[in-house]
Coordinates of C-alpha atoms and ligand atoms in Angstrom, one line a residue:
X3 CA 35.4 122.4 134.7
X4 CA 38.7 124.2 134.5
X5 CA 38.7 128.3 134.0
X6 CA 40.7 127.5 130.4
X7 CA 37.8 125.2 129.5
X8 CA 35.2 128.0 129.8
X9 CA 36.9 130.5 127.8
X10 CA 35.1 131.4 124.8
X11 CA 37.0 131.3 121.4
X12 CA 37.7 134.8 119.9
X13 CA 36.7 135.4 116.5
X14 CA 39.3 135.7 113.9
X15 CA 40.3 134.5 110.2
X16 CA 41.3 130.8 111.7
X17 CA 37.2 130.7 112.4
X18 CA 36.3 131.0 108.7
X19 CA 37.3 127.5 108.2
X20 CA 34.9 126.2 110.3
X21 CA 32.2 128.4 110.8
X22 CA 29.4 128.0 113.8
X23 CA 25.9 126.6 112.2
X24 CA 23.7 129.3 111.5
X25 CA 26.4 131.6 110.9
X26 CA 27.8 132.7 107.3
X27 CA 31.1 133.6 106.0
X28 CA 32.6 135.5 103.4
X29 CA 31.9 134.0 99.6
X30 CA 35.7 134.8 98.7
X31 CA 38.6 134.5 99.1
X32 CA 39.9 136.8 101.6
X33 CA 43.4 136.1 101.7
X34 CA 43.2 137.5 98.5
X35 CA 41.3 141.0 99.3
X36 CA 43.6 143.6 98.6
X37 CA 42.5 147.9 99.9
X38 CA 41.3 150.1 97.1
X39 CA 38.7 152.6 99.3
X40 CA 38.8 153.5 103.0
X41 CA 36.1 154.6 104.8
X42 CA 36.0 157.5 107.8
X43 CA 33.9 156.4 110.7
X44 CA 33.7 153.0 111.5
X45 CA 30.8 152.3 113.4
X46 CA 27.6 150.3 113.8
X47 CA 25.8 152.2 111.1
X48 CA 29.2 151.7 108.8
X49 CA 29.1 147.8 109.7
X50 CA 25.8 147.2 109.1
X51 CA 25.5 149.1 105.6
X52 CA 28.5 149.9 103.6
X53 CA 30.5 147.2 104.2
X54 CA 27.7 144.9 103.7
X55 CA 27.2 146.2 100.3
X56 CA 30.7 146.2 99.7
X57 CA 31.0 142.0 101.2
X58 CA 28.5 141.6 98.7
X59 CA 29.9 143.2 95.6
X60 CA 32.8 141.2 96.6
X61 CA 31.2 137.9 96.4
X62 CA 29.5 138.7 93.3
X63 CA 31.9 140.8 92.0
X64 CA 35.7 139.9 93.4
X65 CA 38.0 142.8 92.7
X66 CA 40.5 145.2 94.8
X67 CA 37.6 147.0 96.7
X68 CA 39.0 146.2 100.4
X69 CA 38.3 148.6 103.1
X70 CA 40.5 150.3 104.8
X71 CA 38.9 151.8 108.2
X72 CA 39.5 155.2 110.0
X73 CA 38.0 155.8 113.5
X74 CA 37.7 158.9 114.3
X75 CA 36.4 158.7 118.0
X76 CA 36.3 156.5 121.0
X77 CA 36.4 153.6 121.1
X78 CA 39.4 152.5 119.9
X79 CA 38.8 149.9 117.3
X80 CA 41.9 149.6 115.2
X81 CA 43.0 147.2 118.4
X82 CA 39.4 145.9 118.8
X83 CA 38.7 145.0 115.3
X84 CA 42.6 144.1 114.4
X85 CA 42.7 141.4 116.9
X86 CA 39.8 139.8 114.9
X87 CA 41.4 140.2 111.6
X88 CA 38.7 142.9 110.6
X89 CA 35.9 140.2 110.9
X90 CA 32.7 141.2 112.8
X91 CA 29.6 139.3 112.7
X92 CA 26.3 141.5 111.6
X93 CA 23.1 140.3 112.5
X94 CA 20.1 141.0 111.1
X95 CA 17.4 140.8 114.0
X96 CA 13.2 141.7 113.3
X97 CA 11.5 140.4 116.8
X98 CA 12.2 137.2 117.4
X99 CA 14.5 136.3 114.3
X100 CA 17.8 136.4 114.0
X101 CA 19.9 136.3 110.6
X102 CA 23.9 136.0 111.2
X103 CA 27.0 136.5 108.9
X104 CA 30.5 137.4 109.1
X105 CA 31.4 140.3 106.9
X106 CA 35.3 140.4 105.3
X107 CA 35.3 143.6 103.4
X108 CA 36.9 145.5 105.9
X109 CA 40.9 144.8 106.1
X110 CA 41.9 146.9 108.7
X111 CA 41.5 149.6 110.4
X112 CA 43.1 152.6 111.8
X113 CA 42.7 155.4 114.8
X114 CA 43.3 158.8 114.7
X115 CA 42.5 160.0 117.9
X116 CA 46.0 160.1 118.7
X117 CA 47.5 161.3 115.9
X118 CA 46.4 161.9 111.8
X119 CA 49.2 160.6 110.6
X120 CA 48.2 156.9 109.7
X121 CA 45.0 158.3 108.4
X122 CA 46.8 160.7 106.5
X123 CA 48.5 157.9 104.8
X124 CA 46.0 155.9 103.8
X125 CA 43.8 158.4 102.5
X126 CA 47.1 159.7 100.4
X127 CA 47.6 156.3 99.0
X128 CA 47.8 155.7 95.6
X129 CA 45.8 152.4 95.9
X130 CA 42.6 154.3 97.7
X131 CA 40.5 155.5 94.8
X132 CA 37.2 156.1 97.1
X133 CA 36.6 157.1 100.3
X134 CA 33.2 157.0 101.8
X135 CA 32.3 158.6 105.1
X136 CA 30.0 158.0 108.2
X137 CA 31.1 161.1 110.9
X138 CA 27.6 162.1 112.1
X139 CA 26.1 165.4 111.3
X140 CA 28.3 167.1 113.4
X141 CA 31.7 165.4 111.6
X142 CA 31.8 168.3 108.8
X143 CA 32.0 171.0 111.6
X144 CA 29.6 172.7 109.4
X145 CA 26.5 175.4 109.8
X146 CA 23.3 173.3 109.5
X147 CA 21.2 176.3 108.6
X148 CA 23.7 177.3 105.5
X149 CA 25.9 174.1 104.5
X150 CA 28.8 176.2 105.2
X151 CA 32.4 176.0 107.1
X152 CA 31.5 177.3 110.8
X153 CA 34.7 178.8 110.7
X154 CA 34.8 179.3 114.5
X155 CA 34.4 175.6 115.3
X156 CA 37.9 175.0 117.7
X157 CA 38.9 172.5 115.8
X158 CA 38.5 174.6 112.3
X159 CA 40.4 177.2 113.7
X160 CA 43.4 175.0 114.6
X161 CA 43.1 173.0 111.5
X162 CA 43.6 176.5 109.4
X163 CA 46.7 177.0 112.0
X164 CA 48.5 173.5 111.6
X165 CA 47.3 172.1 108.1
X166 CA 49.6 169.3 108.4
X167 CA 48.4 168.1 111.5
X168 CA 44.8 168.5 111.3
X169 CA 42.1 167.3 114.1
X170 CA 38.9 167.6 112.0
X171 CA 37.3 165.2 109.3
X172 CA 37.1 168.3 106.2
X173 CA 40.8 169.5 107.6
X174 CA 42.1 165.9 107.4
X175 CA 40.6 165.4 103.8
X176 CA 41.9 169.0 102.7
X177 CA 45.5 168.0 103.8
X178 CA 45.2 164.6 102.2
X179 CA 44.1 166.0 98.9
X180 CA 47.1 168.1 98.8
X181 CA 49.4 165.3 99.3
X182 CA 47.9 163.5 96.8
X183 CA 48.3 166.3 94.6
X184 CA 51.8 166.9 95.6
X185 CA 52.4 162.7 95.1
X186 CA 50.5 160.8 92.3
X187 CA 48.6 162.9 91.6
X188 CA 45.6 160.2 91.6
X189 CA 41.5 161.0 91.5
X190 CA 39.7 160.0 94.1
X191 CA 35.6 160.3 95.1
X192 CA 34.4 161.5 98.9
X193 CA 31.2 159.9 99.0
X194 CA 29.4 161.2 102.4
X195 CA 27.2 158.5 103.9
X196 CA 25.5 160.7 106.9
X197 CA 22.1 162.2 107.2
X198 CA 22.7 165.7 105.8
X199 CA 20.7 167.3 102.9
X200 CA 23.1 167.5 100.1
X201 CA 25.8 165.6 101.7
X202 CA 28.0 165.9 99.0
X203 CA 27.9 169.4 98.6
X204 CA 28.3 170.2 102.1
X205 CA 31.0 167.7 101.8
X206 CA 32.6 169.6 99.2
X207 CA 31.9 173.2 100.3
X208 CA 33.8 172.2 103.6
X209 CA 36.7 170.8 102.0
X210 CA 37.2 173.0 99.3
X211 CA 37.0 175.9 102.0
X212 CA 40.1 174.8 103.9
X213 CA 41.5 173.9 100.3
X214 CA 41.1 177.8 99.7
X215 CA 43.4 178.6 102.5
X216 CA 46.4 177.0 100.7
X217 CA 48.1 178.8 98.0
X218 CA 49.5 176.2 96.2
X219 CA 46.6 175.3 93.2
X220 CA 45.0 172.7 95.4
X221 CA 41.1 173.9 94.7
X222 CA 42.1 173.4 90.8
X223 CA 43.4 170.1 91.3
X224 CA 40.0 169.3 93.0
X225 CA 37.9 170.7 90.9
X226 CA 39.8 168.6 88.1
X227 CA 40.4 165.2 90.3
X228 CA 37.8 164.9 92.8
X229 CA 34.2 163.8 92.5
X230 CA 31.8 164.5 96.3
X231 CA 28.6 162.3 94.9
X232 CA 26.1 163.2 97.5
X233 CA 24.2 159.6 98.3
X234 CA 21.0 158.8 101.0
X235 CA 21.6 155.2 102.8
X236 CA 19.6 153.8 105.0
X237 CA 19.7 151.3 107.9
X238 CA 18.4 151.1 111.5
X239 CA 21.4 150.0 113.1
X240 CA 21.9 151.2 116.6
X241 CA 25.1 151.6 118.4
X242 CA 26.1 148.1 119.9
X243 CA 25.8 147.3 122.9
X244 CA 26.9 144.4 125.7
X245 CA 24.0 142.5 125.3
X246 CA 24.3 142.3 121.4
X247 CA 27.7 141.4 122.2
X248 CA 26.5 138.5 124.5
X249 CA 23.8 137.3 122.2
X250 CA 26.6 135.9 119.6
X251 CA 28.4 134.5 122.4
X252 CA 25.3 132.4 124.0
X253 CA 23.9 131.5 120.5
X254 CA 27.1 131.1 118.2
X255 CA 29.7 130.0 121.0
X256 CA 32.8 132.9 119.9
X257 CA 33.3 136.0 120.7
X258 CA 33.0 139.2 118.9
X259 CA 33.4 142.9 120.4
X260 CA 32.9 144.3 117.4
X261 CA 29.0 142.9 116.4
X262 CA 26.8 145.2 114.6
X263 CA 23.4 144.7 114.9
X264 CA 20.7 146.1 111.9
X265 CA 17.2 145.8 110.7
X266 CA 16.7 143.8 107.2
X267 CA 15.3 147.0 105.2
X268 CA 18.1 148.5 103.5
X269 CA 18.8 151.4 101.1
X270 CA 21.0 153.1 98.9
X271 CA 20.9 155.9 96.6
X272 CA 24.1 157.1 95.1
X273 CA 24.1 159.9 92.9
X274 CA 26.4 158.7 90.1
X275 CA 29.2 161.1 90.0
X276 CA 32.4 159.4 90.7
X277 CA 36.2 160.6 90.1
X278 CA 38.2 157.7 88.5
X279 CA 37.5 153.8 89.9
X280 CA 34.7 153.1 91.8
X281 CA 32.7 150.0 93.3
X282 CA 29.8 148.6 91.4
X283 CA 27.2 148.7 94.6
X284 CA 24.5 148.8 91.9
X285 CA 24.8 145.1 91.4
X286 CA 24.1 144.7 94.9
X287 CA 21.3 146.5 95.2
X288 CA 22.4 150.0 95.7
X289 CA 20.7 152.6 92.8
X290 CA 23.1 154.7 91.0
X291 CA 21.3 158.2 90.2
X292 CA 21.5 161.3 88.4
X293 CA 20.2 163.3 91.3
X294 CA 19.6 162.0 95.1
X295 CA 17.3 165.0 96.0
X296 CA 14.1 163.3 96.2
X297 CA 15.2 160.4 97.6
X298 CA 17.5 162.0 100.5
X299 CA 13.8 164.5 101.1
X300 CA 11.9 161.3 101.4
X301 CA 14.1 159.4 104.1
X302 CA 15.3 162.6 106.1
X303 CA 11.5 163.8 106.4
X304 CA 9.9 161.0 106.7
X305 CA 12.3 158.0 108.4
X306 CA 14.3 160.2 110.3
X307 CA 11.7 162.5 110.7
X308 CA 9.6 160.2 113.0
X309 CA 12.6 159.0 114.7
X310 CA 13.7 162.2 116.0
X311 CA 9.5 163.1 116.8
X312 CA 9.3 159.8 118.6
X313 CA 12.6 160.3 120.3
X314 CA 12.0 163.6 121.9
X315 CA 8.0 162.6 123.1
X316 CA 9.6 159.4 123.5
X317 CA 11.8 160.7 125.9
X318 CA 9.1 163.3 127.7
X319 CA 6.9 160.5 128.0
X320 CA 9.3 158.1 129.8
X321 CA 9.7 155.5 127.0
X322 CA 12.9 154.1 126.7
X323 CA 13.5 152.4 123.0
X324 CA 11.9 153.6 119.4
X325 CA 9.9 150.9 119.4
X326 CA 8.5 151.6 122.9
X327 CA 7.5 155.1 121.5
X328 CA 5.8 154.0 118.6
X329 CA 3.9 151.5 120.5
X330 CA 2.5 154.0 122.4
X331 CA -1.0 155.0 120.7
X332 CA -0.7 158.4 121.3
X333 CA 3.0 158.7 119.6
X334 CA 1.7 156.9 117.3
X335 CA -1.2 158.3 116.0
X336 CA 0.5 161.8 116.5
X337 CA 3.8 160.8 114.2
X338 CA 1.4 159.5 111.2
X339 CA -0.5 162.2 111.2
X340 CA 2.3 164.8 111.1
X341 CA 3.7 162.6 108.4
X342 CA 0.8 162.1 106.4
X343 CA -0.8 165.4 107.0
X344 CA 2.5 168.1 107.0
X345 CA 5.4 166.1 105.7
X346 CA 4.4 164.1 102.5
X347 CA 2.7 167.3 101.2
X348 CA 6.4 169.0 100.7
X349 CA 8.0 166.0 98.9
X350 CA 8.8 165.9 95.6
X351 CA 7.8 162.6 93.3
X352 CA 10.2 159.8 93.9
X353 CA 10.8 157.3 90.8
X354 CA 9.6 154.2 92.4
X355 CA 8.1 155.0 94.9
X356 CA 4.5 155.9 96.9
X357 CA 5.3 158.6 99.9
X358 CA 1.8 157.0 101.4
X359 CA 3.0 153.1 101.2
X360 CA 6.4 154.6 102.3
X361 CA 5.0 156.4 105.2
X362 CA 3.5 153.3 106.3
X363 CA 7.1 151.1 105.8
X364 CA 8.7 153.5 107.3
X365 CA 6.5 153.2 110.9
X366 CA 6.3 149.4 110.5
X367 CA 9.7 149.4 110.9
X368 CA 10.2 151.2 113.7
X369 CA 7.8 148.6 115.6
X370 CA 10.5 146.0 115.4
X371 CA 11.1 145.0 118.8
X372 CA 14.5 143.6 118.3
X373 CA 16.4 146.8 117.3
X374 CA 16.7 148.3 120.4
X375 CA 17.3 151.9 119.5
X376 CA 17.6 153.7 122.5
X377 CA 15.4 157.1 122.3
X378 CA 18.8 158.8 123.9
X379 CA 20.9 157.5 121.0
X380 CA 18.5 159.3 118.5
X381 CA 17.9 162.4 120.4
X382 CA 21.7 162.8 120.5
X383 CA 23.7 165.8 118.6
X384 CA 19.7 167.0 117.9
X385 CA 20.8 170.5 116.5
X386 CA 22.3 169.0 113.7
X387 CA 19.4 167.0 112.9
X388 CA 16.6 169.2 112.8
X389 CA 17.1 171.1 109.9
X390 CA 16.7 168.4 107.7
X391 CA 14.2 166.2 109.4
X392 CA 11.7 169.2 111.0
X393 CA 13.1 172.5 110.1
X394 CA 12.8 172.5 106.2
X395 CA 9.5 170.4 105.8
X396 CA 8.4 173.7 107.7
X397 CA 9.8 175.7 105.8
X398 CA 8.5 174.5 102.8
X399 CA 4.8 175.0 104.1
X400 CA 5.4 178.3 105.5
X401 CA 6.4 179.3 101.8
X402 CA 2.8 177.7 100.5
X403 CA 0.8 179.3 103.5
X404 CA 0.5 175.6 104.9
X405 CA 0.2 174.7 109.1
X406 CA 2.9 173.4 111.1
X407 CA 1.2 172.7 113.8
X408 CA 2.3 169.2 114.3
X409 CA 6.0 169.4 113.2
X410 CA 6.1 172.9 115.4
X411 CA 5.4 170.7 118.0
X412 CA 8.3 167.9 117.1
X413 CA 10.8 171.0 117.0
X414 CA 9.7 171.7 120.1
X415 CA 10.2 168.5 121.6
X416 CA 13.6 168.6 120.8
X417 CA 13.3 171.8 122.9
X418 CA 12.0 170.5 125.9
X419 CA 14.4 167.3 125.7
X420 CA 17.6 170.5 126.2
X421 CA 15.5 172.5 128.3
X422 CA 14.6 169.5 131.0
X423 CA 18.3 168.5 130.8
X424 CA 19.6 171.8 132.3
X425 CA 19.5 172.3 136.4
X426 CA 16.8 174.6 136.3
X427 CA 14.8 172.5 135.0
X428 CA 15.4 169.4 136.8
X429 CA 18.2 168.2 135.3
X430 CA 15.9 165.0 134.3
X431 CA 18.8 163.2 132.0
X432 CA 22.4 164.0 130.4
X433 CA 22.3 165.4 127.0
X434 CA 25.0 165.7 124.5
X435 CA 24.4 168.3 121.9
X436 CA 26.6 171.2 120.6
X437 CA 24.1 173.4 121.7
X438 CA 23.3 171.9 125.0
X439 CA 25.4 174.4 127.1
X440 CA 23.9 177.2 125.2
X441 CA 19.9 176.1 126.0
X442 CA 21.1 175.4 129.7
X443 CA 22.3 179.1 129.8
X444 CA 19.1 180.5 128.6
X445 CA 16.6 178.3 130.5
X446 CA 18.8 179.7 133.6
X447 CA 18.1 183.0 132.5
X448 CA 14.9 182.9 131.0
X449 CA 13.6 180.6 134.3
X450 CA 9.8 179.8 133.6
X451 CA 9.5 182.0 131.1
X452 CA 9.1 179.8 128.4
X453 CA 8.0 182.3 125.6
X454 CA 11.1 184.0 126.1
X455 CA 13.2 180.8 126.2
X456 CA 12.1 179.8 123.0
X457 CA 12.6 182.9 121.4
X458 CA 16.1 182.8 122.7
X459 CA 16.8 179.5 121.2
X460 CA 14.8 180.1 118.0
X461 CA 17.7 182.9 118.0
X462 CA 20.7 180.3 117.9
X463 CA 21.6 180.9 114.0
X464 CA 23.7 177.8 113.4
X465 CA 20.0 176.0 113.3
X466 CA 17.7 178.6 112.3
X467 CA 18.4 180.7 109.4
X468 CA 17.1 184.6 110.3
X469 CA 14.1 184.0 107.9
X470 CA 12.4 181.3 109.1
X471 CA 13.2 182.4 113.1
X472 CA 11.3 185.6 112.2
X473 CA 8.3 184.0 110.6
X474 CA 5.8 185.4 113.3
X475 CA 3.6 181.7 112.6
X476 CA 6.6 179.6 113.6
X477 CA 7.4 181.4 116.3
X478 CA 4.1 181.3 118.0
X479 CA 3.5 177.6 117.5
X480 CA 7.0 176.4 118.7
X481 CA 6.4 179.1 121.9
X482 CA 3.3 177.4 122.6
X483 CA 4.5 173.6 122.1
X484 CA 7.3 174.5 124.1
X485 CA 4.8 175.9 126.6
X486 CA 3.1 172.4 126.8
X487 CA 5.9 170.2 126.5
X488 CA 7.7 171.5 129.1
X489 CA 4.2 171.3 131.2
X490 CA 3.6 168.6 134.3
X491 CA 1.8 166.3 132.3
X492 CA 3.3 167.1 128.0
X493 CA 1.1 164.0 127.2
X494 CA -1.6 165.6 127.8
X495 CA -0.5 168.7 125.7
X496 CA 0.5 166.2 122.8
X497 CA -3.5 164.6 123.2
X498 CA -4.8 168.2 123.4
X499 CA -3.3 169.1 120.1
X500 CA -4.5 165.5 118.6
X501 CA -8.2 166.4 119.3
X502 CA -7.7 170.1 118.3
X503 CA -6.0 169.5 114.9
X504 CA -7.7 169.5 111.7
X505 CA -6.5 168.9 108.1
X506 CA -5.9 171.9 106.1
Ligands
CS2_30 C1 18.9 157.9 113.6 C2 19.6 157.4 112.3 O1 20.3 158.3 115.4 C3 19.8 158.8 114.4 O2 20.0 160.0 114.1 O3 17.8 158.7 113.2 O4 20.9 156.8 112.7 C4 18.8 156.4 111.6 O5 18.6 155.2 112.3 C5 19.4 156.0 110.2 O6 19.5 157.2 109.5 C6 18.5 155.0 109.5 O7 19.0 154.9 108.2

């Protein structure tokens, strides 16, 4: 066989003609797809959700709702995803099966990690009348224990300096508002997609604070013209990786660079509050709401909740993937009962549905063996995760007089994952985490004294509010998790407080 003969086809529009067995296409006519919303971050989680929903509103529904793509970090995709005509293939994988379709709803996508301008342009355009966004936790350079502009995040400060040339997600926004004001003058919805209690109005605070810096009328024009819906979506979908990559090639013959790889369970809870145009996701299964709160409480504490628990013991106990951490008995039995016993007790009623029966979807789900979520990849950017997953569930029992003596020990975990990273320590793995350097610096200092370590990090008031990192109760119980975590054998410590727990 010649080299030529063995190089595999690349996907791309020309494929759609005559598409692989076992793989789908789009059910319309592309050619014909024409941009009406962009959407800021275009990875996995991005593929796998959003632009599903939106391929199938499309089909059912054919109207100008293309996507236009920003990336906002490495990798560079507009290259990646351009060469394939925006087409990437999502796969829906539960153990051993394996569900494959093209999706067309994205037209094509730009970077900015050069430069904002081409972002700025399409965000300005007349013809985008939504924008949704995907930037992780850390995207809206915001406080997670108040919602508001951290003010002295680098890229804040230089955002406030150069407002035309802005490096952050809220500065970008900001400047793009005010060019749309200055233009056409349009309406436009920012509908945040990431993990963040009240999305929308963090969303909105952080915008409309840089909006405040301009004199020009600009926080008028958005209180008049733009809508920040705050939504809760939902998908496993891990960041791809070489092997997913490989798997279309070996089973479908063409390759993609751009696969996204999900779980079947999908969700998406919009609170309806949109500025002008907008997509009709709710005849695609997405629920249009008056107010997300319940629903946003209900995946953050309990979904994410065990994700972040089982990535952090996960982690300690030398498991590599979710699914490996909750098919450990111990994990397992210790992330139900802190679920069952701490978490569901703060929730408010959801319409729809029962906490218990979701509790129990929610673990089955993290069993699939085919999703190979790396317990790294959730334990990443931790700090700006814990409020809403750990922190406020605690909270909320403090306030009733309740125990936390489970979801102490999840906070901690998260703890011992920063501590163990640092050189005095061990240095087990790499972390990345804004406050990473921060927790290195004070294990160095506070060496093996671990109540004093934790009572330096409980002190880091981006994540805990003065209140709570007071409470005398908290402060014990994280101290003395931290304590046993950070212990020769933290399984042990994790069994210990299994057998010593009682309901209350
Ligand atoms: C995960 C989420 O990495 C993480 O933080 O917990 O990406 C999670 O998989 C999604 O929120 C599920 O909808």
């Amino acid at each position: 066989m010649t080299a030529a003969a063995t190089v595999t086809e690349r996907l791309g529009q020309g494929m759609l003609a005559r598409l692989p067995a076992g793989v789908e296409g789009p059910a319309y006519d592309r050619a014909k797809l024409a941009p009406g919303m962009a959407h800021i971050g275009v990875g996995a989680f991005h593929r796998c959700h959003q632009a599903e929903y939106t391929d199938d509103l499309l089909a059912q529904r054919f109207d100008r709702w293309g996507v236009i793509g920003i990336n906002v970090r490495p990798p560079v995709l507009a290259t990646m995803l351009g060469s394939q005509d925006g087409l990437y293939t999502r796969l829906i994988r539960e153990n051993t099966s394996v569900e494959a379709r093209l999706i067309g709803s994205i037209i094509s996508v730009v970077d900015s990690q050069e430069s904002p301008e081409a972002a700025l342009g399409v965000l300005a355009s007349p013809d985008i009348d939504l924008v949704t966004l995907t930037i992780t936790e850390k995207g809206y350079c915001h406080r997670p224990s108040s919602g508001k502009l951290e003010l002295d995040h680098p890229d804040i400060v230089h955002d406030i300096a150069k407002q035309k040339a802005p490096r952050s997600v809220p500065g970008m926004l900001a400047e793009a508002l005010d060019r749309r004001m200055r233009t056409h003058g349009r309406p436009v919805t920012l509908l945040s997609c990431d993990n963040i209690q009240a999305n929308g109005k963090v969303l909105s605070e952080v915008v409309r604070t840089l909006a405040r810096q301009r004199d020009n009328g600009l926080c008028d024009w958005i209180e008049s013209n733009v809508a920040f819906p705050s939504a809760m979506v939902d998908r496993i979908a891990p960041a791809t990786s070489q092997a997913d990559i490989e798997t279309v090639e070996r089973r479908f013959g063409y390759r993609d660079q751009a696969v996204a790889v999900g779980e079947p369970f999908r969700q998406w809870v919009i609170e309806e509050n949109f500025a002008g145009r907008f997509p009709r996701w709710d005849l695609v299964g997405a629920s249009f709401v008056s107010d997300v709160t319940p629903f946003e409480h209900l995946k953050m504490r309990v979904l994410n909740g065990a994700q972040t628990t089982l990535c952090y013991l996960g982690v300690l106990a030398g498991l590599e993937h979710t699914s490996d951490a909750i098919g450990d008995p111990l994990l397992a039995g210790f992330v139900r009962r802190m679920l069952t016993e701490e978490t569901l007790p703060t929730l408010m009623p959801v319409p729809g549905i029962s906490p218990d029966t979701y509790v129990e979807q929610s673990l089955a789900r993290l069993k699939n063996t085919a999703i190979r979520h790396r317990n790294h990849q959730v334990a990443t950017d931790g700090s700006q995760k814990i409020v809403q997953r750990l922190l406020n569930p605690i909270r909320d029992r403090l306030r009733a007089g309740r125990g936390i003596g489970l979801l102490s020990v999840a906070t901690a975990g998260w703890m011992a994952y920063l501590v163990k990273a640092s050189t005095r320590f061990g240095a087990s793995w790499e972390v990345s985490d804004p406050v990473a350097e921060r927790v290195a610096q004070l294990a160095d200092r506070t060496g093996k004294d671990v109540p004093a370590l934790a009572a330096g990090i409980l002190s880091i008031d981006t994540i805990f509010d003065p209140e709570l990192a007071a409470n005398g109760q908290f402060r014990e119980a994280v101290a003395e998790a931290l304590e046993g975590l950070l212990s020769d054998d933290p399984m042990e410590y994790v069994r210990y407080v299994c057998t010593r727990h009682g309901t209350d």
